[in-house]
Amino acid sequence: MADGDSGSERGGSGVGFQHLPREQETQELASKRLDIQNKRFYLDVKQNNKGRFIKIAEVGAGGSKSRLTLSMSVAAEFRDYLGDFIEHYAQLGPSSPEQIAQASGPDEGGPRRALKSEFLVRENRKYYLDLKENQRGRFLRIRQTINRGPGFGGGGPGAGLQTGQTIALPAQGLIEFRDALAKLIDDYGGEDDELGGGAGGPGGSGGYGELPEGTAITVDSKRFFFDVGCNKYGVFLRVSEVKPSYRNSITVPLKAWAKFGGAFCRYADEMKEIQDRQQRDKVYDRRGGPPGGGSGGPDESEGEDVDDD
């Protein structure tokens, strides 16, 4: 499997004689940093004699680190799962205190009910994805477990030793994280047949090779995000409305973009005409109205006609 290991990771430490050869063999091809709330996330594309893979590291406010390893094929599936979680999160309304209390369990450290869950199993690795919430908000918990001995999946006393790492991604950063991961897959996934996610070929770009970058608009206390994505049904535009305690979105397929754009432009033109007309009416009202209004209106021109006569 291509998700080799993290011997060359910054700050990492090897064990015994294995560390030096693996550090020499592993190359870093690209790195991307994301700052989401009070956390930093690093996405690193690396390569060793088994192939290319992606290391994801979360660095907390206190400097603590958690790391996950994804082969390129798992990264492509992971990217698609993130799209599903983004859609689910967008449909959730604001949390009530009662819902947060139920989700958080009897205390802050207690078990939390997942709003949505998925998992992946690849050879000796398992990946668990759980969308959860607590008093600080909603987040996606991603846990990776690695079986390092015989008996994987047996679940009994003979099962091998398992080690795990967990990162917690704030839900409001899901789109940014997914887009950064997708960009790395598009740039460094090559034409490997194992990148089977998405419609129409490598990188999940529907056969287009690349997709437009997302953008955002801020209006008062709201932010609107425009994100182009691709899944098994084709290319789409997701428009998300985000407020401090609420998020909602719609998904528009590519074939409807021109119609949506035409409708928006038509309504913008019509509203401009309405606003201009209302502004003119307000001016007339302040002057006392067109009939008998004195200066500035039709009566003034009529008065000039009388003087000419």
PDB file of C-alpha atoms in Angstrom:
ATOM      1  CA  MET A   1       0.000   0.000   0.000  1.00  0.00           C
ATOM      2  CA  ALA A   2       1.325   3.447  -0.909  1.00  0.00           C
ATOM      3  CA  ASP A   3       0.732   5.070   2.450  1.00  0.00           C
ATOM      4  CA  GLY A   4       4.250   4.093   3.523  1.00  0.00           C
ATOM      5  CA  ASP A   5       5.225   5.927   6.671  1.00  0.00           C
ATOM      6  CA  SER A   6       6.084   9.223   8.280  1.00  0.00           C
ATOM      7  CA  GLY A   7       9.786   8.793   9.054  1.00  0.00           C
ATOM      8  CA  SER A   8      10.689  12.051   7.290  1.00  0.00           C
ATOM      9  CA  GLU A   9       7.923  14.110   8.847  1.00  0.00           C
ATOM     10  CA  ARG A  10       9.045  17.301  10.523  1.00  0.00           C
ATOM     11  CA  GLY A  11       9.614  16.740  14.184  1.00  0.00           C
ATOM     12  CA  GLY A  12       9.083  12.993  13.820  1.00  0.00           C
ATOM     13  CA  SER A  13      11.354  10.478  15.456  1.00  0.00           C
ATOM     14  CA  GLY A  14      12.318   7.049  14.230  1.00  0.00           C
ATOM     15  CA  VAL A  15      13.116   3.947  16.204  1.00  0.00           C
ATOM     16  CA  GLY A  16      16.444   2.164  15.977  1.00  0.00           C
ATOM     17  CA  PHE A  17      18.063   1.402  12.666  1.00  0.00           C
ATOM     18  CA  GLN A  18      14.880   1.839  10.633  1.00  0.00           C
ATOM     19  CA  HIS A  19      14.788   5.625  10.887  1.00  0.00           C
ATOM     20  CA  LEU A  20      17.727   6.661   8.682  1.00  0.00           C
ATOM     21  CA  PRO A  21      16.945   4.582   5.550  1.00  0.00           C
ATOM     22  CA  ARG A  22      13.278   5.517   5.594  1.00  0.00           C
ATOM     23  CA  GLU A  23      14.114   9.193   5.985  1.00  0.00           C
ATOM     24  CA  GLN A  24      16.420   9.012   2.984  1.00  0.00           C
ATOM     25  CA  GLU A  25      13.886   7.176   0.845  1.00  0.00           C
ATOM     26  CA  THR A  26      10.879   9.425   1.582  1.00  0.00           C
ATOM     27  CA  GLN A  27      10.543  12.614  -0.453  1.00  0.00           C
ATOM     28  CA  GLU A  28       8.184  15.501   0.205  1.00  0.00           C
ATOM     29  CA  LEU A  29       6.562  16.696  -3.023  1.00  0.00           C
ATOM     30  CA  ALA A  30       4.172  19.377  -1.770  1.00  0.00           C
ATOM     31  CA  SER A  31       2.816  20.893   1.420  1.00  0.00           C
ATOM     32  CA  LYS A  32      -0.300  22.926   2.179  1.00  0.00           C
ATOM     33  CA  ARG A  33      -1.111  24.724   5.434  1.00  0.00           C
ATOM     34  CA  LEU A  34      -4.658  25.544   6.569  1.00  0.00           C
ATOM     35  CA  ASP A  35      -5.544  27.718   9.562  1.00  0.00           C
ATOM     36  CA  ILE A  36      -9.018  26.832  10.817  1.00  0.00           C
ATOM     37  CA  GLN A  37     -10.179  28.518  14.015  1.00  0.00           C
ATOM     38  CA  ASN A  38      -7.357  28.020  16.551  1.00  0.00           C
ATOM     39  CA  LYS A  39      -5.861  24.994  14.784  1.00  0.00           C
ATOM     40  CA  ARG A  40      -3.302  24.452  12.061  1.00  0.00           C
ATOM     41  CA  PHE A  41      -3.531  21.621   9.559  1.00  0.00           C
ATOM     42  CA  TYR A  42      -0.753  20.472   7.243  1.00  0.00           C
ATOM     43  CA  LEU A  43      -1.386  18.354   4.152  1.00  0.00           C
ATOM     44  CA  ASP A  44       1.860  16.921   2.794  1.00  0.00           C
ATOM     45  CA  VAL A  45       2.270  14.864  -0.358  1.00  0.00           C
ATOM     46  CA  LYS A  46       5.142  12.410   0.038  1.00  0.00           C
ATOM     47  CA  GLN A  47       6.659   9.595  -1.945  1.00  0.00           C
ATOM     48  CA  ASN A  48       8.673   6.506  -1.113  1.00  0.00           C
ATOM     49  CA  ASN A  49       9.455   3.212  -2.837  1.00  0.00           C
ATOM     50  CA  LYS A  50       5.835   2.099  -2.328  1.00  0.00           C
ATOM     51  CA  GLY A  51       4.344   5.135  -4.046  1.00  0.00           C
ATOM     52  CA  ARG A  52       2.817   8.480  -3.193  1.00  0.00           C
ATOM     53  CA  PHE A  53       0.734   9.210  -0.121  1.00  0.00           C
ATOM     54  CA  ILE A  54      -0.652  12.138   1.869  1.00  0.00           C
ATOM     55  CA  LYS A  55       0.163  12.941   5.481  1.00  0.00           C
ATOM     56  CA  ILE A  56      -2.385  15.045   7.388  1.00  0.00           C
ATOM     57  CA  ALA A  57      -1.189  16.683  10.605  1.00  0.00           C
ATOM     58  CA  GLU A  58      -3.246  18.689  13.097  1.00  0.00           C
ATOM     59  CA  VAL A  59      -1.380  21.099  15.354  1.00  0.00           C
ATOM     60  CA  GLY A  60      -3.369  22.354  18.317  1.00  0.00           C
ATOM     61  CA  ALA A  61      -3.043  25.674  20.116  1.00  0.00           C
ATOM     62  CA  GLY A  62      -0.632  24.112  22.612  1.00  0.00           C
ATOM     63  CA  GLY A  63       1.553  22.569  19.924  1.00  0.00           C
ATOM     64  CA  SER A  64       0.200  19.019  20.248  1.00  0.00           C
ATOM     65  CA  LYS A  65       0.200  17.023  17.002  1.00  0.00           C
ATOM     66  CA  SER A  66      -1.933  14.266  15.536  1.00  0.00           C
ATOM     67  CA  ARG A  67      -1.212  12.666  12.171  1.00  0.00           C
ATOM     68  CA  LEU A  68      -3.044  10.550   9.616  1.00  0.00           C
ATOM     69  CA  THR A  69      -1.656   8.751   6.564  1.00  0.00           C
ATOM     70  CA  LEU A  70      -3.672   8.276   3.363  1.00  0.00           C
ATOM     71  CA  SER A  71      -2.650   6.474   0.230  1.00  0.00           C
ATOM     72  CA  MET A  72      -3.667   8.355  -2.921  1.00  0.00           C
ATOM     73  CA  SER A  73      -6.535   5.951  -3.534  1.00  0.00           C
ATOM     74  CA  VAL A  74      -7.823   6.350   0.029  1.00  0.00           C
ATOM     75  CA  ALA A  75      -7.357  10.127  -0.255  1.00  0.00           C
ATOM     76  CA  ALA A  76      -9.650  10.161  -3.314  1.00  0.00           C
ATOM     77  CA  GLU A  77     -12.345   8.232  -1.432  1.00  0.00           C
ATOM     78  CA  PHE A  78     -11.771  10.436   1.599  1.00  0.00           C
ATOM     79  CA  ARG A  79     -12.311  13.529  -0.564  1.00  0.00           C
ATOM     80  CA  ASP A  80     -15.640  12.167  -1.786  1.00  0.00           C
ATOM     81  CA  TYR A  81     -16.747  11.325   1.749  1.00  0.00           C
ATOM     82  CA  LEU A  82     -15.921  14.886   2.772  1.00  0.00           C
ATOM     83  CA  GLY A  83     -18.316  16.074   0.077  1.00  0.00           C
ATOM     84  CA  ASP A  84     -21.072  13.970   1.642  1.00  0.00           C
ATOM     85  CA  PHE A  85     -20.335  15.387   5.093  1.00  0.00           C
ATOM     86  CA  ILE A  86     -20.357  18.931   3.683  1.00  0.00           C
ATOM     87  CA  GLU A  87     -23.809  18.377   2.185  1.00  0.00           C
ATOM     88  CA  HIS A  88     -25.119  16.860   5.424  1.00  0.00           C
ATOM     89  CA  TYR A  89     -23.695  19.673   7.539  1.00  0.00           C
ATOM     90  CA  ALA A  90     -25.215  22.276   5.225  1.00  0.00           C
ATOM     91  CA  GLN A  91     -28.691  20.858   5.853  1.00  0.00           C
ATOM     92  CA  LEU A  92     -28.403  20.984   9.639  1.00  0.00           C
ATOM     93  CA  GLY A  93     -30.131  23.850  11.371  1.00  0.00           C
ATOM     94  CA  PRO A  94     -28.714  25.719  14.375  1.00  0.00           C
ATOM     95  CA  SER A  95     -28.194  23.621  17.496  1.00  0.00           C
ATOM     96  CA  SER A  96     -30.346  24.130  20.556  1.00  0.00           C
ATOM     97  CA  PRO A  97     -28.884  23.879  24.074  1.00  0.00           C
ATOM     98  CA  GLU A  98     -30.908  20.704  24.617  1.00  0.00           C
ATOM     99  CA  GLN A  99     -29.464  19.074  21.496  1.00  0.00           C
ATOM    100  CA  ILE A 100     -25.919  19.994  22.509  1.00  0.00           C
ATOM    101  CA  ALA A 101     -26.495  18.569  25.986  1.00  0.00           C
ATOM    102  CA  GLN A 102     -27.818  15.304  24.517  1.00  0.00           C
ATOM    103  CA  ALA A 103     -24.941  15.080  22.051  1.00  0.00           C
ATOM    104  CA  SER A 104     -22.271  15.836  24.649  1.00  0.00           C
ATOM    105  CA  GLY A 105     -23.200  13.159  27.131  1.00  0.00           C
ATOM    106  CA  PRO A 106     -23.195  13.503  30.929  1.00  0.00           C
ATOM    107  CA  ASP A 107     -19.995  15.584  30.962  1.00  0.00           C
ATOM    108  CA  GLU A 108     -17.642  17.356  28.577  1.00  0.00           C
ATOM    109  CA  GLY A 109     -15.463  14.290  28.204  1.00  0.00           C
ATOM    110  CA  GLY A 110     -18.326  11.838  27.858  1.00  0.00           C
ATOM    111  CA  PRO A 111     -19.450  10.027  24.713  1.00  0.00           C
ATOM    112  CA  ARG A 112     -21.002  12.162  22.013  1.00  0.00           C
ATOM    113  CA  ARG A 113     -23.702  11.142  19.595  1.00  0.00           C
ATOM    114  CA  ALA A 114     -22.562  11.347  15.988  1.00  0.00           C
ATOM    115  CA  LEU A 115     -24.679  13.398  13.574  1.00  0.00           C
ATOM    116  CA  LYS A 116     -23.298  11.352  10.657  1.00  0.00           C
ATOM    117  CA  SER A 117     -20.742   8.524  10.481  1.00  0.00           C
ATOM    118  CA  GLU A 118     -18.759   6.694   7.802  1.00  0.00           C
ATOM    119  CA  PHE A 119     -15.721   4.414   7.787  1.00  0.00           C
ATOM    120  CA  LEU A 120     -13.123   3.056   5.387  1.00  0.00           C
ATOM    121  CA  VAL A 121     -11.127  -0.172   5.655  1.00  0.00           C
ATOM    122  CA  ARG A 122      -7.953  -0.638   3.613  1.00  0.00           C
ATOM    123  CA  GLU A 123      -5.653  -3.575   4.387  1.00  0.00           C
ATOM    124  CA  ASN A 124      -4.446  -3.023   7.946  1.00  0.00           C
ATOM    125  CA  ARG A 125      -5.885   0.486   8.323  1.00  0.00           C
ATOM    126  CA  LYS A 126      -9.326   1.658   9.345  1.00  0.00           C
ATOM    127  CA  TYR A 127     -10.620   5.208   9.073  1.00  0.00           C
ATOM    128  CA  TYR A 128     -13.627   6.391  11.100  1.00  0.00           C
ATOM    129  CA  LEU A 129     -15.348   9.675  10.217  1.00  0.00           C
ATOM    130  CA  ASP A 130     -17.884  11.101  12.683  1.00  0.00           C
ATOM    131  CA  LEU A 131     -19.615  14.469  12.498  1.00  0.00           C
ATOM    132  CA  LYS A 132     -20.223  15.548  16.085  1.00  0.00           C
ATOM    133  CA  GLU A 133     -20.966  18.604  18.171  1.00  0.00           C
ATOM    134  CA  ASN A 134     -20.276  19.984  21.622  1.00  0.00           C
ATOM    135  CA  GLN A 135     -20.402  23.350  23.356  1.00  0.00           C
ATOM    136  CA  ARG A 136     -17.674  24.674  21.034  1.00  0.00           C
ATOM    137  CA  GLY A 137     -19.579  23.757  17.873  1.00  0.00           C
ATOM    138  CA  ARG A 138     -19.720  21.024  15.257  1.00  0.00           C
ATOM    139  CA  PHE A 139     -16.662  19.170  14.063  1.00  0.00           C
ATOM    140  CA  LEU A 140     -15.593  16.153  12.042  1.00  0.00           C
ATOM    141  CA  ARG A 141     -13.601  13.644  14.050  1.00  0.00           C
ATOM    142  CA  ILE A 142     -11.341  11.476  11.897  1.00  0.00           C
ATOM    143  CA  ARG A 143      -9.702   8.491  13.547  1.00  0.00           C
ATOM    144  CA  GLN A 144      -7.204   6.133  11.952  1.00  0.00           C
ATOM    145  CA  THR A 145      -6.310   2.783  13.488  1.00  0.00           C
ATOM    146  CA  ILE A 146      -3.453   0.582  12.291  1.00  0.00           C
ATOM    147  CA  ASN A 147      -3.179  -3.116  13.030  1.00  0.00           C
ATOM    148  CA  ARG A 148       0.457  -4.091  13.512  1.00  0.00           C
ATOM    149  CA  GLY A 149       0.096  -7.803  14.043  1.00  0.00           C
ATOM    150  CA  PRO A 150      -1.773 -10.957  12.977  1.00  0.00           C
ATOM    151  CA  GLY A 151      -5.445 -11.456  13.564  1.00  0.00           C
ATOM    152  CA  PHE A 152      -6.612  -8.143  12.068  1.00  0.00           C
ATOM    153  CA  GLY A 153     -10.378  -7.914  12.065  1.00  0.00           C
ATOM    154  CA  GLY A 154     -10.837 -10.949  14.287  1.00  0.00           C
ATOM    155  CA  GLY A 155     -11.948  -8.889  17.252  1.00  0.00           C
ATOM    156  CA  GLY A 156     -10.902 -11.632  19.720  1.00  0.00           C
ATOM    157  CA  PRO A 157      -8.000 -12.112  22.076  1.00  0.00           C
ATOM    158  CA  GLY A 158      -5.763 -13.066  19.160  1.00  0.00           C
ATOM    159  CA  ALA A 159      -6.229  -9.776  17.369  1.00  0.00           C
ATOM    160  CA  GLY A 160      -3.065  -7.800  16.654  1.00  0.00           C
ATOM    161  CA  LEU A 161      -1.933  -4.671  18.429  1.00  0.00           C
ATOM    162  CA  GLN A 162      -3.736  -1.575  17.158  1.00  0.00           C
ATOM    163  CA  THR A 163      -2.507   1.995  17.350  1.00  0.00           C
ATOM    164  CA  GLY A 164      -4.575   5.048  16.504  1.00  0.00           C
ATOM    165  CA  GLN A 165      -4.431   8.755  15.729  1.00  0.00           C
ATOM    166  CA  THR A 166      -7.320  11.227  15.757  1.00  0.00           C
ATOM    167  CA  ILE A 167      -7.807  14.716  14.353  1.00  0.00           C
ATOM    168  CA  ALA A 168     -10.793  17.010  14.883  1.00  0.00           C
ATOM    169  CA  LEU A 169     -11.683  19.314  11.993  1.00  0.00           C
ATOM    170  CA  PRO A 170     -14.059  22.237  12.746  1.00  0.00           C
ATOM    171  CA  ALA A 171     -17.117  21.857  10.544  1.00  0.00           C
ATOM    172  CA  GLN A 172     -16.851  25.387   9.147  1.00  0.00           C
ATOM    173  CA  GLY A 173     -13.515  24.429   7.615  1.00  0.00           C
ATOM    174  CA  LEU A 174     -14.761  21.323   5.802  1.00  0.00           C
ATOM    175  CA  ILE A 175     -15.027  22.961   2.380  1.00  0.00           C
ATOM    176  CA  GLU A 176     -11.604  24.591   2.596  1.00  0.00           C
ATOM    177  CA  PHE A 177     -10.047  21.320   3.763  1.00  0.00           C
ATOM    178  CA  ARG A 178     -11.776  19.275   1.043  1.00  0.00           C
ATOM    179  CA  ASP A 179     -10.719  21.713  -1.683  1.00  0.00           C
ATOM    180  CA  ALA A 180      -7.090  21.710  -0.525  1.00  0.00           C
ATOM    181  CA  LEU A 181      -7.038  17.908  -0.479  1.00  0.00           C
ATOM    182  CA  ALA A 182      -8.671  17.710  -3.913  1.00  0.00           C
ATOM    183  CA  LYS A 183      -6.078  20.120  -5.342  1.00  0.00           C
ATOM    184  CA  LEU A 184      -3.211  17.961  -4.071  1.00  0.00           C
ATOM    185  CA  ILE A 185      -4.839  14.844  -5.501  1.00  0.00           C
ATOM    186  CA  ASP A 186      -5.338  16.557  -8.859  1.00  0.00           C
ATOM    187  CA  ASP A 187      -1.747  17.800  -8.949  1.00  0.00           C
ATOM    188  CA  TYR A 188       0.073  14.730  -7.636  1.00  0.00           C
ATOM    189  CA  GLY A 189      -2.301  11.811  -8.067  1.00  0.00           C
ATOM    190  CA  GLY A 190      -1.151  11.374 -11.664  1.00  0.00           C
ATOM    191  CA  GLU A 191      -3.173   9.048 -13.846  1.00  0.00           C
ATOM    192  CA  ASP A 192      -3.128   6.196 -11.378  1.00  0.00           C
ATOM    193  CA  ASP A 193      -6.124   3.961 -12.021  1.00  0.00           C
ATOM    194  CA  GLU A 194      -6.652   3.534  -8.303  1.00  0.00           C
ATOM    195  CA  LEU A 195      -7.885   7.144  -8.052  1.00  0.00           C
ATOM    196  CA  GLY A 196     -11.389   6.012  -8.778  1.00  0.00           C
ATOM    197  CA  GLY A 197     -13.348   8.689  -6.955  1.00  0.00           C
ATOM    198  CA  GLY A 198     -15.657  11.141  -8.680  1.00  0.00           C
ATOM    199  CA  ALA A 199     -17.148  11.188 -12.127  1.00  0.00           C
ATOM    200  CA  GLY A 200     -15.165  10.865 -15.250  1.00  0.00           C
ATOM    201  CA  GLY A 201     -11.598  10.154 -14.299  1.00  0.00           C
ATOM    202  CA  PRO A 202      -8.603  11.089 -12.203  1.00  0.00           C
ATOM    203  CA  GLY A 203      -9.059  13.657  -9.491  1.00  0.00           C
ATOM    204  CA  GLY A 204     -12.848  13.522  -9.695  1.00  0.00           C
ATOM    205  CA  SER A 205     -13.083  16.519 -12.059  1.00  0.00           C
ATOM    206  CA  GLY A 206     -15.606  14.959 -14.396  1.00  0.00           C
ATOM    207  CA  GLY A 207     -13.134  14.737 -17.272  1.00  0.00           C
ATOM    208  CA  TYR A 208     -12.467  18.506 -17.234  1.00  0.00           C
ATOM    209  CA  GLY A 209      -8.940  18.207 -15.830  1.00  0.00           C
ATOM    210  CA  GLU A 210      -9.499  21.161 -13.505  1.00  0.00           C
ATOM    211  CA  LEU A 211     -12.374  23.038 -11.907  1.00  0.00           C
ATOM    212  CA  PRO A 212     -12.791  26.749 -11.081  1.00  0.00           C
ATOM    213  CA  GLU A 213     -11.597  27.856  -7.665  1.00  0.00           C
ATOM    214  CA  GLY A 214     -14.146  28.706  -5.015  1.00  0.00           C
ATOM    215  CA  THR A 215     -14.903  32.236  -3.868  1.00  0.00           C
ATOM    216  CA  ALA A 216     -16.754  33.954  -1.029  1.00  0.00           C
ATOM    217  CA  ILE A 217     -18.868  37.084  -0.593  1.00  0.00           C
ATOM    218  CA  THR A 218     -19.488  38.832   2.741  1.00  0.00           C
ATOM    219  CA  VAL A 219     -22.759  40.728   3.270  1.00  0.00           C
ATOM    220  CA  ASP A 220     -23.387  42.168   6.752  1.00  0.00           C
ATOM    221  CA  SER A 221     -23.017  39.226   9.180  1.00  0.00           C
ATOM    222  CA  LYS A 222     -23.396  36.579   6.485  1.00  0.00           C
ATOM    223  CA  ARG A 223     -20.880  34.938   4.181  1.00  0.00           C
ATOM    224  CA  PHE A 224     -21.771  33.235   0.932  1.00  0.00           C
ATOM    225  CA  PHE A 225     -19.417  30.568  -0.405  1.00  0.00           C
ATOM    226  CA  PHE A 226     -19.379  29.429  -4.026  1.00  0.00           C
ATOM    227  CA  ASP A 227     -17.648  26.055  -4.445  1.00  0.00           C
ATOM    228  CA  VAL A 228     -17.400  23.997  -7.613  1.00  0.00           C
ATOM    229  CA  GLY A 229     -17.221  20.259  -7.040  1.00  0.00           C
ATOM    230  CA  CYS A 230     -17.703  16.957  -8.752  1.00  0.00           C
ATOM    231  CA  ASN A 231     -19.208  13.628  -7.762  1.00  0.00           C
ATOM    232  CA  LYS A 232     -20.505  10.574  -9.567  1.00  0.00           C
ATOM    233  CA  TYR A 233     -23.396  12.616 -10.969  1.00  0.00           C
ATOM    234  CA  GLY A 234     -21.200  15.298 -12.531  1.00  0.00           C
ATOM    235  CA  VAL A 235     -20.012  18.860 -11.882  1.00  0.00           C
ATOM    236  CA  PHE A 236     -22.008  21.101  -9.564  1.00  0.00           C
ATOM    237  CA  LEU A 237     -21.908  24.481  -7.834  1.00  0.00           C
ATOM    238  CA  ARG A 238     -22.607  24.577  -4.115  1.00  0.00           C
ATOM    239  CA  VAL A 239     -23.788  27.944  -2.774  1.00  0.00           C
ATOM    240  CA  SER A 240     -23.563  28.084   1.020  1.00  0.00           C
ATOM    241  CA  GLU A 241     -24.957  30.760   3.323  1.00  0.00           C
ATOM    242  CA  VAL A 242     -22.978  30.949   6.564  1.00  0.00           C
ATOM    243  CA  LYS A 243     -23.762  32.888   9.722  1.00  0.00           C
ATOM    244  CA  PRO A 244     -22.018  32.493  13.097  1.00  0.00           C
ATOM    245  CA  SER A 245     -24.520  29.874  14.300  1.00  0.00           C
ATOM    246  CA  TYR A 246     -26.105  28.622  11.077  1.00  0.00           C
ATOM    247  CA  ARG A 247     -25.258  27.236   7.676  1.00  0.00           C
ATOM    248  CA  ASN A 248     -27.409  26.304   4.690  1.00  0.00           C
ATOM    249  CA  SER A 249     -26.630  25.509   1.077  1.00  0.00           C
ATOM    250  CA  ILE A 250     -28.042  24.566  -2.291  1.00  0.00           C
ATOM    251  CA  THR A 251     -26.411  22.502  -5.026  1.00  0.00           C
ATOM    252  CA  VAL A 252     -26.811  23.531  -8.665  1.00  0.00           C
ATOM    253  CA  PRO A 253     -25.820  21.082 -11.446  1.00  0.00           C
ATOM    254  CA  LEU A 254     -23.632  22.357 -14.259  1.00  0.00           C
ATOM    255  CA  LYS A 255     -26.408  22.158 -16.873  1.00  0.00           C
ATOM    256  CA  ALA A 256     -28.501  24.652 -14.866  1.00  0.00           C
ATOM    257  CA  TRP A 257     -25.790  27.287 -14.318  1.00  0.00           C
ATOM    258  CA  ALA A 258     -26.705  29.384 -17.357  1.00  0.00           C
ATOM    259  CA  LYS A 259     -30.394  29.415 -16.388  1.00  0.00           C
ATOM    260  CA  PHE A 260     -29.561  30.348 -12.793  1.00  0.00           C
ATOM    261  CA  GLY A 261     -27.210  33.079 -13.984  1.00  0.00           C
ATOM    262  CA  GLY A 262     -29.841  34.454 -16.363  1.00  0.00           C
ATOM    263  CA  ALA A 263     -32.464  34.471 -13.597  1.00  0.00           C
ATOM    264  CA  PHE A 264     -30.128  36.287 -11.199  1.00  0.00           C
ATOM    265  CA  CYS A 265     -29.263  38.931 -13.823  1.00  0.00           C
ATOM    266  CA  ARG A 266     -32.928  39.446 -14.733  1.00  0.00           C
ATOM    267  CA  TYR A 267     -33.948  39.896 -11.096  1.00  0.00           C
ATOM    268  CA  ALA A 268     -31.018  42.252 -10.503  1.00  0.00           C
ATOM    269  CA  ASP A 269     -32.143  44.417 -13.464  1.00  0.00           C
ATOM    270  CA  GLU A 270     -35.779  44.366 -12.354  1.00  0.00           C
ATOM    271  CA  MET A 271     -34.892  45.296  -8.766  1.00  0.00           C
ATOM    272  CA  LYS A 272     -32.742  48.160 -10.022  1.00  0.00           C
ATOM    273  CA  GLU A 273     -35.682  49.525 -12.011  1.00  0.00           C
ATOM    274  CA  ILE A 274     -37.953  49.160  -8.965  1.00  0.00           C
ATOM    275  CA  GLN A 275     -35.440  50.917  -6.711  1.00  0.00           C
ATOM    276  CA  ASP A 276     -34.949  53.749  -9.212  1.00  0.00           C
ATOM    277  CA  ARG A 277     -38.708  54.210  -9.549  1.00  0.00           C
ATOM    278  CA  GLN A 278     -39.183  54.254  -5.783  1.00  0.00           C
ATOM    279  CA  GLN A 279     -36.370  56.779  -5.450  1.00  0.00           C
ATOM    280  CA  ARG A 280     -38.065  59.065  -7.984  1.00  0.00           C
ATOM    281  CA  ASP A 281     -41.372  58.721  -6.115  1.00  0.00           C
ATOM    282  CA  LYS A 282     -39.692  59.716  -2.859  1.00  0.00           C
ATOM    283  CA  VAL A 283     -38.280  62.827  -4.520  1.00  0.00           C
ATOM    284  CA  TYR A 284     -41.754  63.795  -5.768  1.00  0.00           C
ATOM    285  CA  ASP A 285     -43.215  63.174  -2.302  1.00  0.00           C
ATOM    286  CA  ARG A 286     -40.688  65.493  -0.681  1.00  0.00           C
ATOM    287  CA  ARG A 287     -41.574  68.233  -3.219  1.00  0.00           C
ATOM    288  CA  GLY A 288     -45.257  67.854  -2.587  1.00  0.00           C
ATOM    289  CA  GLY A 289     -46.023  65.660  -5.600  1.00  0.00           C
ATOM    290  CA  PRO A 290     -46.217  66.441  -9.309  1.00  0.00           C
ATOM    291  CA  PRO A 291     -49.682  68.150  -9.253  1.00  0.00           C
ATOM    292  CA  GLY A 292     -49.328  71.789  -8.114  1.00  0.00           C
ATOM    293  CA  GLY A 293     -45.832  71.065  -6.786  1.00  0.00           C
ATOM    294  CA  GLY A 294     -44.263  74.375  -7.808  1.00  0.00           C
ATOM    295  CA  SER A 295     -40.630  74.147  -8.790  1.00  0.00           C
ATOM    296  CA  GLY A 296     -38.935  71.240 -10.511  1.00  0.00           C
ATOM    297  CA  GLY A 297     -42.053  69.479 -11.852  1.00  0.00           C
ATOM    298  CA  PRO A 298     -44.299  69.592 -14.860  1.00  0.00           C
ATOM    299  CA  ASP A 299     -46.189  72.590 -13.378  1.00  0.00           C
ATOM    300  CA  GLU A 300     -43.088  74.721 -13.822  1.00  0.00           C
ATOM    301  CA  SER A 301     -43.004  74.098 -17.547  1.00  0.00           C
ATOM    302  CA  GLU A 302     -46.717  74.824 -17.754  1.00  0.00           C
ATOM    303  CA  GLY A 303     -46.112  78.144 -16.052  1.00  0.00           C
ATOM    304  CA  GLU A 304     -43.476  79.015 -18.620  1.00  0.00           C
ATOM    305  CA  ASP A 305     -45.957  78.243 -21.414  1.00  0.00           C
ATOM    306  CA  VAL A 306     -48.461  80.681 -19.889  1.00  0.00           C
ATOM    307  CA  ASP A 307     -45.832  83.431 -19.672  1.00  0.00           C
ATOM    308  CA  ASP A 308     -44.959  82.934 -23.340  1.00  0.00           C
ATOM    309  CA  ASP A 309     -48.556  83.337 -24.337  1.00  0.00           C
TER     310      ASP A 309
END
